[in-house]
Short mmCIF file of C-alpha atoms in Angstrom, two decimals:
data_model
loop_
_atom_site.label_atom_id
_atom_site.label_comp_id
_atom_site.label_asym_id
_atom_site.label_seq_id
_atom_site.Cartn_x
_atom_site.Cartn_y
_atom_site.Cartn_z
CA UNK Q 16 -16.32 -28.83 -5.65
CA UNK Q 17 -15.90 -32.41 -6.57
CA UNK Q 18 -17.18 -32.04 -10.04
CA UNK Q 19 -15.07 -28.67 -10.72
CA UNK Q 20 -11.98 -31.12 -9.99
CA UNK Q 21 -13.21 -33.68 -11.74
CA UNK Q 22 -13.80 -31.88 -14.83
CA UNK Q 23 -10.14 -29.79 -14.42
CA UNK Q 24 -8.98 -33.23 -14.18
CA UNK Q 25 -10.30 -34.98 -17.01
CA UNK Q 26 -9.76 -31.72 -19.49
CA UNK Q 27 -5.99 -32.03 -18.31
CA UNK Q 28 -5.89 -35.85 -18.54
CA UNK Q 29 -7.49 -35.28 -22.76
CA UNK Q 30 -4.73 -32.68 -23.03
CA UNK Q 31 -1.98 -34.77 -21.99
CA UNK Q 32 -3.11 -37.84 -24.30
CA UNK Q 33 -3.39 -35.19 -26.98
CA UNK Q 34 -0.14 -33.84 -26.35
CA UNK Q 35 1.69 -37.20 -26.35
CA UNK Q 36 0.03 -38.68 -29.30
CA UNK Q 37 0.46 -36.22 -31.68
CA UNK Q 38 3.81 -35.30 -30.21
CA UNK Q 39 3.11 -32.01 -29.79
CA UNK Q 40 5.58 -29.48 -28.24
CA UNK Q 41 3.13 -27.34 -26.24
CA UNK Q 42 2.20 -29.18 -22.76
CA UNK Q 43 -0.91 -30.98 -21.81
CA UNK Q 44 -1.94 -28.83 -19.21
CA UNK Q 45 -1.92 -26.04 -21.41
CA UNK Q 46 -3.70 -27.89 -24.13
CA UNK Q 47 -6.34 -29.06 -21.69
CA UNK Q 48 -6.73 -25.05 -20.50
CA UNK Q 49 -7.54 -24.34 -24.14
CA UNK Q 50 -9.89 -27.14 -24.66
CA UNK Q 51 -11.78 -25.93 -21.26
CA UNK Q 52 -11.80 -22.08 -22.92
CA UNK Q 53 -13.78 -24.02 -25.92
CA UNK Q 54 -15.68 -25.40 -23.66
CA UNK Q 55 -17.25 -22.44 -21.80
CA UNK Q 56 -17.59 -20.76 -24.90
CA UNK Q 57 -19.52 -23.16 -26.51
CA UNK Q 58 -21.23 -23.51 -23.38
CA UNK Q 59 -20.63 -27.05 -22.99
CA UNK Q 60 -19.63 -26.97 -19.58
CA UNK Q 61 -21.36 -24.31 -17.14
CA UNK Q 62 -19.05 -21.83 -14.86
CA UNK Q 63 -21.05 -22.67 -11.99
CA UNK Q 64 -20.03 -26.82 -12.29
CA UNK Q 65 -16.20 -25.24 -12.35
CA UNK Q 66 -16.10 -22.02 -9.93
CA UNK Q 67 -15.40 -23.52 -6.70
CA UNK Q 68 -12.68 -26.09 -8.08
CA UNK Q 69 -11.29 -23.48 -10.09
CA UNK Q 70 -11.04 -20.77 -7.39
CA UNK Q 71 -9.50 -23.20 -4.83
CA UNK Q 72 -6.73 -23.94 -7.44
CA UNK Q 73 -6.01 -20.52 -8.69
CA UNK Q 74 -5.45 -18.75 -4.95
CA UNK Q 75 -2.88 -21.54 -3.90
CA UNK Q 76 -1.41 -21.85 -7.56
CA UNK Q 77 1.75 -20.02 -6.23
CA UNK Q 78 1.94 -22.95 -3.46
CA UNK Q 79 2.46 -25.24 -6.12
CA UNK Q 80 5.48 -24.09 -7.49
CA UNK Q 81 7.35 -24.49 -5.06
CA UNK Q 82 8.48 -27.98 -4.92
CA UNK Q 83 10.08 -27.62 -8.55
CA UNK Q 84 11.95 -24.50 -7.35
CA UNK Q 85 13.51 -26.66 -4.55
CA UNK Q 86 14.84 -28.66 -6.83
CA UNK Q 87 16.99 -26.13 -7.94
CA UNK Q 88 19.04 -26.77 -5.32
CA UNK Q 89 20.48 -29.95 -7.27
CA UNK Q 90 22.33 -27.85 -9.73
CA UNK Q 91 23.98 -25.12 -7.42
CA UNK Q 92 27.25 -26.65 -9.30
CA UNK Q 93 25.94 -25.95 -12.52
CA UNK Q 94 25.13 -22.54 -12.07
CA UNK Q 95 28.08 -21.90 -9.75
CA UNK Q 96 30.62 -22.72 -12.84
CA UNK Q 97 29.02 -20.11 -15.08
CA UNK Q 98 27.47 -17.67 -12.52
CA UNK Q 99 27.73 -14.55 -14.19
CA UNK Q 100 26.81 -15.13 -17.79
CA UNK Q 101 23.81 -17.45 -16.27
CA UNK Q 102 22.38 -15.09 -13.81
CA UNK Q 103 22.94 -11.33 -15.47
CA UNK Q 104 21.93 -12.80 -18.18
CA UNK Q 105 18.55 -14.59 -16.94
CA UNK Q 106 18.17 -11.26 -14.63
CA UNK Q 107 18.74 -8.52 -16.76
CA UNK Q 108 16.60 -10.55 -19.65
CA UNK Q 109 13.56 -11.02 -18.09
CA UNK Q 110 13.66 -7.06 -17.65
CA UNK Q 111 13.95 -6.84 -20.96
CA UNK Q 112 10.97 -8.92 -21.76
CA UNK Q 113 8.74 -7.35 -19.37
CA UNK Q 114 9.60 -3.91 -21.02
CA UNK Q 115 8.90 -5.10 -24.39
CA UNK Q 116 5.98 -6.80 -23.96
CA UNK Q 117 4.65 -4.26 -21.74
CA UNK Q 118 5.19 -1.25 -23.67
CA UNK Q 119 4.10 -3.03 -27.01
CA UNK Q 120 0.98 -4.10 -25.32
CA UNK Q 121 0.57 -0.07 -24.25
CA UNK Q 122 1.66 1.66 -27.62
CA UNK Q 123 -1.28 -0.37 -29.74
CA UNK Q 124 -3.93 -0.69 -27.09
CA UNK Q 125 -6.35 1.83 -27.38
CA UNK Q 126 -8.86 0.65 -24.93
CA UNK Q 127 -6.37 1.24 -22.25
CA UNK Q 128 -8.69 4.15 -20.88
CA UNK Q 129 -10.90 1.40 -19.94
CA UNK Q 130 -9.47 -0.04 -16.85
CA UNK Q 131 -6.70 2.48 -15.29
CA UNK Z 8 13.55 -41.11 11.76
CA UNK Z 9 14.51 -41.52 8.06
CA UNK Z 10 11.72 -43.65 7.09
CA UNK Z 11 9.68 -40.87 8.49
CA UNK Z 12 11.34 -38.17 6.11
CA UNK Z 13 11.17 -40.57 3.57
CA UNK Z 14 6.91 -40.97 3.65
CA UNK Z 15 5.18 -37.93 1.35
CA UNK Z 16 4.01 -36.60 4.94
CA UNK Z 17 7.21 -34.98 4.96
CA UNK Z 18 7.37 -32.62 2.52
CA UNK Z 19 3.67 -32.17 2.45
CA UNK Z 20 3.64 -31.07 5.29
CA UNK Z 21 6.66 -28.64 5.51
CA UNK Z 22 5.90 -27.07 2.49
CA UNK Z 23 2.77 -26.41 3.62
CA UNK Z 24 3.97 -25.57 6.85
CA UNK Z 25 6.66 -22.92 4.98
CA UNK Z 26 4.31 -21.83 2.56
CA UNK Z 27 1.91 -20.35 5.41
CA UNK Z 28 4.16 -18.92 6.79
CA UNK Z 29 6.40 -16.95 4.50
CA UNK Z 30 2.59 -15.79 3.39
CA UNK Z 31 1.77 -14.44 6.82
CA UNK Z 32 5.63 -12.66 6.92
CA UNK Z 33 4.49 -11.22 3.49
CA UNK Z 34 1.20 -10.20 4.57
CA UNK Z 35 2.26 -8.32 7.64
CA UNK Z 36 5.47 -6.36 6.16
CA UNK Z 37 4.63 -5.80 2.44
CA UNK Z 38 8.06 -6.44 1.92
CA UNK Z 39 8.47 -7.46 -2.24
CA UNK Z 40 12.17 -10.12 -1.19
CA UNK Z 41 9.48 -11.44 1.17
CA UNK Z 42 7.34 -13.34 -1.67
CA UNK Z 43 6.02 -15.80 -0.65
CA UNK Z 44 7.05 -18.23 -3.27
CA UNK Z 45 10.70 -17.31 -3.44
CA UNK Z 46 10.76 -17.17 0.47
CA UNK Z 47 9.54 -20.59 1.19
CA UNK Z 48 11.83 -22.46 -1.81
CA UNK Z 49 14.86 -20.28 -0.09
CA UNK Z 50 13.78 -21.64 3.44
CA UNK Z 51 13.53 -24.88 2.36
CA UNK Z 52 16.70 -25.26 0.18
CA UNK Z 53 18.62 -24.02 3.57
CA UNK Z 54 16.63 -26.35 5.85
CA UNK Z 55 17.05 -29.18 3.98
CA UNK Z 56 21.28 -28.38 3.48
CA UNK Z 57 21.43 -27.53 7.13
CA UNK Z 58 19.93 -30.69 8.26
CA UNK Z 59 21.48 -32.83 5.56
CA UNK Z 60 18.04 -34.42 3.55
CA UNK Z 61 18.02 -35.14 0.23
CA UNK Z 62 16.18 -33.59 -1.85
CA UNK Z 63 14.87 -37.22 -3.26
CA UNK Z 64 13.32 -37.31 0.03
CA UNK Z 65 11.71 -33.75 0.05
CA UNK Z 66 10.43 -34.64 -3.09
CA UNK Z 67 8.61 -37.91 -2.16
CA UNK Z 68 6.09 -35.30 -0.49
CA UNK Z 69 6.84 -32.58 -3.01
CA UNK Z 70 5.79 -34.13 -5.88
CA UNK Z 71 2.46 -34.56 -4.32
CA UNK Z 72 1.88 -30.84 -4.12
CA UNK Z 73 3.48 -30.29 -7.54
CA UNK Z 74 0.65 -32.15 -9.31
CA UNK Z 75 -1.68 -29.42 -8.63
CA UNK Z 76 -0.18 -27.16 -10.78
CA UNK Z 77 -1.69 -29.41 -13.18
CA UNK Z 78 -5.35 -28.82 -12.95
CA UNK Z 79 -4.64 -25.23 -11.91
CA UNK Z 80 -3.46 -24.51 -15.33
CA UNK Z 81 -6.62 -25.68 -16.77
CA UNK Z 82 -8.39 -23.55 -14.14
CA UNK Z 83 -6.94 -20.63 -15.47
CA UNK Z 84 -9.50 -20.92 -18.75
CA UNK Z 85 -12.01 -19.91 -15.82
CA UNK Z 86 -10.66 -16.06 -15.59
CA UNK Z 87 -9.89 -16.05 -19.18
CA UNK Z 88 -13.72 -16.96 -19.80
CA UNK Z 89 -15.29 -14.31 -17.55
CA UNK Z 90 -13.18 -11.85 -19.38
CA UNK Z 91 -13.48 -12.89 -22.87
CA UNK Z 92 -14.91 -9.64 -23.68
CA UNK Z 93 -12.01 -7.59 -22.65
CA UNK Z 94 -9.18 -9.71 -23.73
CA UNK Z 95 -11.04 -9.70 -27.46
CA UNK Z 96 -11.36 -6.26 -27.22
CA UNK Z 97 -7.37 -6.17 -27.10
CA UNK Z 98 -6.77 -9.03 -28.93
CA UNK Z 99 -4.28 -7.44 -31.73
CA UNK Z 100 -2.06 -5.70 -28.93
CA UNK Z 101 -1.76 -8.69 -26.64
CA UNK Z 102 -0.50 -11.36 -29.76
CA UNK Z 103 2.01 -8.29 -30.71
CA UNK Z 104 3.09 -8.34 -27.67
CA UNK Z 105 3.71 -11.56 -26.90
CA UNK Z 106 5.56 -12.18 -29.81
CA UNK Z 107 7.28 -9.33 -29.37
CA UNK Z 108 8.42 -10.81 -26.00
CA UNK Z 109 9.21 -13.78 -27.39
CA UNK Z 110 11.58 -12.79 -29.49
CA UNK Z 111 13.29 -10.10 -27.09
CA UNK Z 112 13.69 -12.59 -24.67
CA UNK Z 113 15.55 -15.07 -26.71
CA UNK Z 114 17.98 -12.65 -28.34
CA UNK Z 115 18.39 -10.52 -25.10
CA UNK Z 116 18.80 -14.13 -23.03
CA UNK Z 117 21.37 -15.35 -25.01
CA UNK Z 118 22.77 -12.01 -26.50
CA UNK Z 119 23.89 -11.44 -22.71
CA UNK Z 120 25.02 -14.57 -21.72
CA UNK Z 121 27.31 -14.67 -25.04
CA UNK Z 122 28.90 -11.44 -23.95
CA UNK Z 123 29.54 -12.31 -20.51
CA UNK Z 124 31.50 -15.05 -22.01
CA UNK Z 125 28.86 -18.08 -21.00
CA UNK Z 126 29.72 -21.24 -23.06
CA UNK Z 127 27.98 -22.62 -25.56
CA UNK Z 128 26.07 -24.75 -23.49
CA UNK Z 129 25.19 -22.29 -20.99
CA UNK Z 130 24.30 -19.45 -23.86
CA UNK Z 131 21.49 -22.26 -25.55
CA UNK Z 132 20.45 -23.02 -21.65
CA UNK Z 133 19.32 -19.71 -21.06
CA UNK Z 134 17.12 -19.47 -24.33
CA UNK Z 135 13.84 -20.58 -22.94
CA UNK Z 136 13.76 -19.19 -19.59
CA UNK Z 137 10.90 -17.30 -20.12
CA UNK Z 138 8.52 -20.03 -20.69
CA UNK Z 139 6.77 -22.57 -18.71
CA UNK Z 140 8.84 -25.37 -17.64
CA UNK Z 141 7.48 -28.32 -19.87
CA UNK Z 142 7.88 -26.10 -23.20
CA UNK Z 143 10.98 -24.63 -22.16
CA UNK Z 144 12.74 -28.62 -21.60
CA UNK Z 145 10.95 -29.20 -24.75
CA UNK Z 146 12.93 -26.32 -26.38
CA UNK Z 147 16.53 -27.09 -25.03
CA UNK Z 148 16.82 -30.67 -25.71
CA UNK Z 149 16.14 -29.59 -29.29
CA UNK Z 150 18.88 -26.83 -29.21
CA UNK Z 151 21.56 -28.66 -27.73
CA UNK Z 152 21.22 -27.12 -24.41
CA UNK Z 153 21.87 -28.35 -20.10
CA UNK Z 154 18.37 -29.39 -19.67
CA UNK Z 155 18.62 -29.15 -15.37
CA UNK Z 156 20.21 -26.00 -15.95
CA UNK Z 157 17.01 -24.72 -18.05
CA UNK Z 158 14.82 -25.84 -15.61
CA UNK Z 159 16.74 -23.83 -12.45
CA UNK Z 160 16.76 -20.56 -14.78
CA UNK Z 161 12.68 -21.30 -15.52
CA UNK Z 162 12.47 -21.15 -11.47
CA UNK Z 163 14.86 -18.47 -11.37
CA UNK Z 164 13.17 -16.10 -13.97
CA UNK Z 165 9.63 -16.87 -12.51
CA UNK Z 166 10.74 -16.04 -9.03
CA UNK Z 167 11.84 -12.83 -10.35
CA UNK Z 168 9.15 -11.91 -12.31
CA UNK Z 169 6.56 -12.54 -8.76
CA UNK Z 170 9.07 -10.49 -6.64
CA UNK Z 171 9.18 -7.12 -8.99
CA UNK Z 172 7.76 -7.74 -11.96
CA UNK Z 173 4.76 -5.46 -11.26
CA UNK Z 174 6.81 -3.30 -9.85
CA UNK Z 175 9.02 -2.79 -12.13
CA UNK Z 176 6.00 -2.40 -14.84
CA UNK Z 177 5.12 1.04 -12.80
CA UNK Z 178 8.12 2.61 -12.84
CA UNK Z 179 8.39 2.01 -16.48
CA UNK Z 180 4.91 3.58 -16.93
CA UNK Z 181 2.92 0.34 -17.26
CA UNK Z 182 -0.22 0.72 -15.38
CA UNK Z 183 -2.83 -0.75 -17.24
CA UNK Z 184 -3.66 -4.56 -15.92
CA UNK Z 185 -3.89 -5.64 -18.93
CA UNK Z 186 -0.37 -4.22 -19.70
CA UNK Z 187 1.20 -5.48 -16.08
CA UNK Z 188 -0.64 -9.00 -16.70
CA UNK Z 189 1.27 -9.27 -20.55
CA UNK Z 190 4.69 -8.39 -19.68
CA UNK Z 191 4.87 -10.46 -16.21
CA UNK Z 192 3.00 -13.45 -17.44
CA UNK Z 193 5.23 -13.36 -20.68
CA UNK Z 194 8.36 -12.84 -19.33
CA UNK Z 195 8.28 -14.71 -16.12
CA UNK Z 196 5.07 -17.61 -16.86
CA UNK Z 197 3.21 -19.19 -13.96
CA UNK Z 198 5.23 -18.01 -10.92
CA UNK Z 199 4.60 -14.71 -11.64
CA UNK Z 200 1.03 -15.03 -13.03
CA UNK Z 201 0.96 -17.01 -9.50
CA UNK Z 202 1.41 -13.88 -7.59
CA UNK Z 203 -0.64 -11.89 -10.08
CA UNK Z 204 -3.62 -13.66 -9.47
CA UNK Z 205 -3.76 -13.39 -5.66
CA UNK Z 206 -4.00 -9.39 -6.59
CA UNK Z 207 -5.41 -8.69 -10.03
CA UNK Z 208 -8.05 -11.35 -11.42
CA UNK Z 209 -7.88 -9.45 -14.84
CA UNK Z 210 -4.14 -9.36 -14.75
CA UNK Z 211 -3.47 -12.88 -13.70
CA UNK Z 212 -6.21 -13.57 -16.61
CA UNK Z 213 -4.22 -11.85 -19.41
CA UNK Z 214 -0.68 -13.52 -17.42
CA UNK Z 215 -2.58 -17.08 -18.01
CA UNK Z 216 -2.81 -16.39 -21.75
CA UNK Z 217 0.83 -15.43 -22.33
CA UNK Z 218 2.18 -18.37 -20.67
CA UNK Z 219 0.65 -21.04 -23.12
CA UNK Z 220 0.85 -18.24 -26.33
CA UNK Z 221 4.47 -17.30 -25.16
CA UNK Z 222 5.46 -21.00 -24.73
CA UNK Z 223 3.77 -21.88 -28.30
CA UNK Z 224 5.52 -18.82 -30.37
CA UNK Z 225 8.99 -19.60 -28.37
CA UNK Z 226 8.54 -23.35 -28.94
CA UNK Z 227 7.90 -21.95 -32.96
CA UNK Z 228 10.46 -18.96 -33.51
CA UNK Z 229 13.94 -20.78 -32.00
CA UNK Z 230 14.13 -23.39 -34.58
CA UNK Z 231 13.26 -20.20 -37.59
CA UNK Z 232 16.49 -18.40 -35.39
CA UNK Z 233 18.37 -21.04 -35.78
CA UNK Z 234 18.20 -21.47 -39.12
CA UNK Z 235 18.51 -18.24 -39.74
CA UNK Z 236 21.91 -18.44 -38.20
CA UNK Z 237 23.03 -21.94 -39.97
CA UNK Z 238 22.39 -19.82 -43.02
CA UNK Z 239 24.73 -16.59 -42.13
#
């Protein structure tokens, strides 16, 4: 367990310096998720060394969230001013995406068969 | 008293405290306004206005919990490594369709803001709401947008996308996982890809991809847009 955090830790911590120093606009924790993908692939660090860490993590990730979404909580104003162009707008979008991005993903995948 | 709510204990502890128990109201009535997520940030937001703490206070605790996400995010190479093989397999639909979310959900964003009469503030806010939080601030303090007001809608969108984004994926006859994982992780990043993965590994997998590869062709395509529009 320890060394599963310790290496999610460390991949995030390279990710972040990597992310800072080159200015980059994509986050650290995102770069350091890549850099772990390379990783396994190359075989450079084991699943085994990560599982336990990593399931811990992903079955509470939802828990995580929500301290930022209290925070929203500080701009009730904000959103108050504008409400309708800020929430049908965020709403109804987010539809939109999911249709898009769902149905492309349906119309060119042909190895959809494979896990209905 | 308000040392006390003051310490990190605080909001450790009733988020945690929240958390479990919006889960165990999920978990017993099935009920999709019931997620967990968007339950415990509504209790909380009222408990915290009823009894009059700040949220500076909240947060001392808060902040605490929020570093997790962190090291989670890196986790999620884990599922995307067992199913390599898959994911390859699909690798030409899944970038189209990112991209292709991407761009719908700047345009439609904006596009519906702008007719609702949002100002131009508000209209540039809304642009990134589809992708993870630290991309998305990235995005609007380039643009010119309210850069609290981008990271509500973030919230906003992801809460939405964990409370019916796979359900609205069935009734518009998307049942593959891989299909369901694209469009909820793309339109509505972690939060949904949160809920995703407590049901779907392969799913919550695919979801984990599109929130760095929607982030990264968002973070490329709004400046192209708006230079496209300086030039009309």
């Amino acid at each position: 367990m320890l060394q599963g955090l310790v290496l999610l830790l460390v991949f995030q911590f390279v990710g972040e310096g990597l992310s800072s120093w080159f200015g980059l606009p994509i986050p650290g924790n995102v770069i350091g998720m890549a850099l772990m993908l390379l990783a396994l692939v190359r075989g450079w660090v084991k699943v085994e060394w990560l599982q336990d860490a990593a399931e811990l993590l992903l079955s509470y990730m939802a828990l995580f969230f929500v301290p930022a979404g209290v925070g929203v909580m500080l701009y009730f104003d904000l959103i108050g001013r504008e409400w309708l162009p800020i929430v049908a707008g965020t709403l109804l979008s987010t539809f939109v995406v999911m249709a898009v991005t769902g149905w492309t993903e349906k119309l060119l995948d042909r190895a959809e068969g494979a896990d209905d | 008293m308000t040392e006390l709510l003051a310490s990190p204990l605080f909001g450790i502890s009733l988020t945690l405290l929240v958390y479990h128990l919006a889960e165990h109201l999920y978990r017993r009535t099935r009920f999709i306004l019931f997620n967990p997520v968007a339950m415990s940030i509504f209790s909380i937001i009222v408990l915290l206005k009823v009894l009059d703490i700040p949220y500076a206070d909240y947060n001392n605790g808060g902040r605490m919990i929020l570093f997790l996400l962190g090291p989670s995010v890196v986790a999620l190479a884990l599922p995307l490594y067992q199913r390599r093989q898959e994911i390859l397999k699909r690798k030409l639909p899944i970038l189209l369709g990112i991209l292709a979310g991407a761009i719908s959900s700047i345009i439609s964003a904006a596009g519906i803001a702008w007719l609702l009469g949002g100002s131009h503030e508000v209209v540039l806010s809304l642009v990134p709401k589809s992708v993870t939080t630290p991309i998305a601030i990235g995005i609007v303090e380039k643009i010119g947008g309210i850069v609290p007001l981008t990271a509500a809608l973030v919230v906003l969108t992801g809460c939405l996308g964990a409370i019916c984004g796979p359900e609205f994926c069935r009734v518009i006859g998307i049942r593959s996982s891989a299909a369901t994982g694209l469009a909820v992780g793309t339109a509505s990043h972690g939060i949904g890809t949160a809920r995703l993965l407590g049901e779907d590994r392969f799913a919550g997998a695919i979801a984990g991809l599109a929130i760095g590869l929607n982030g990264l062709a968002t973070a490329l395509i709004v400046p192209l847009l708006w230079l496209l529009f300086e030039l009309f």
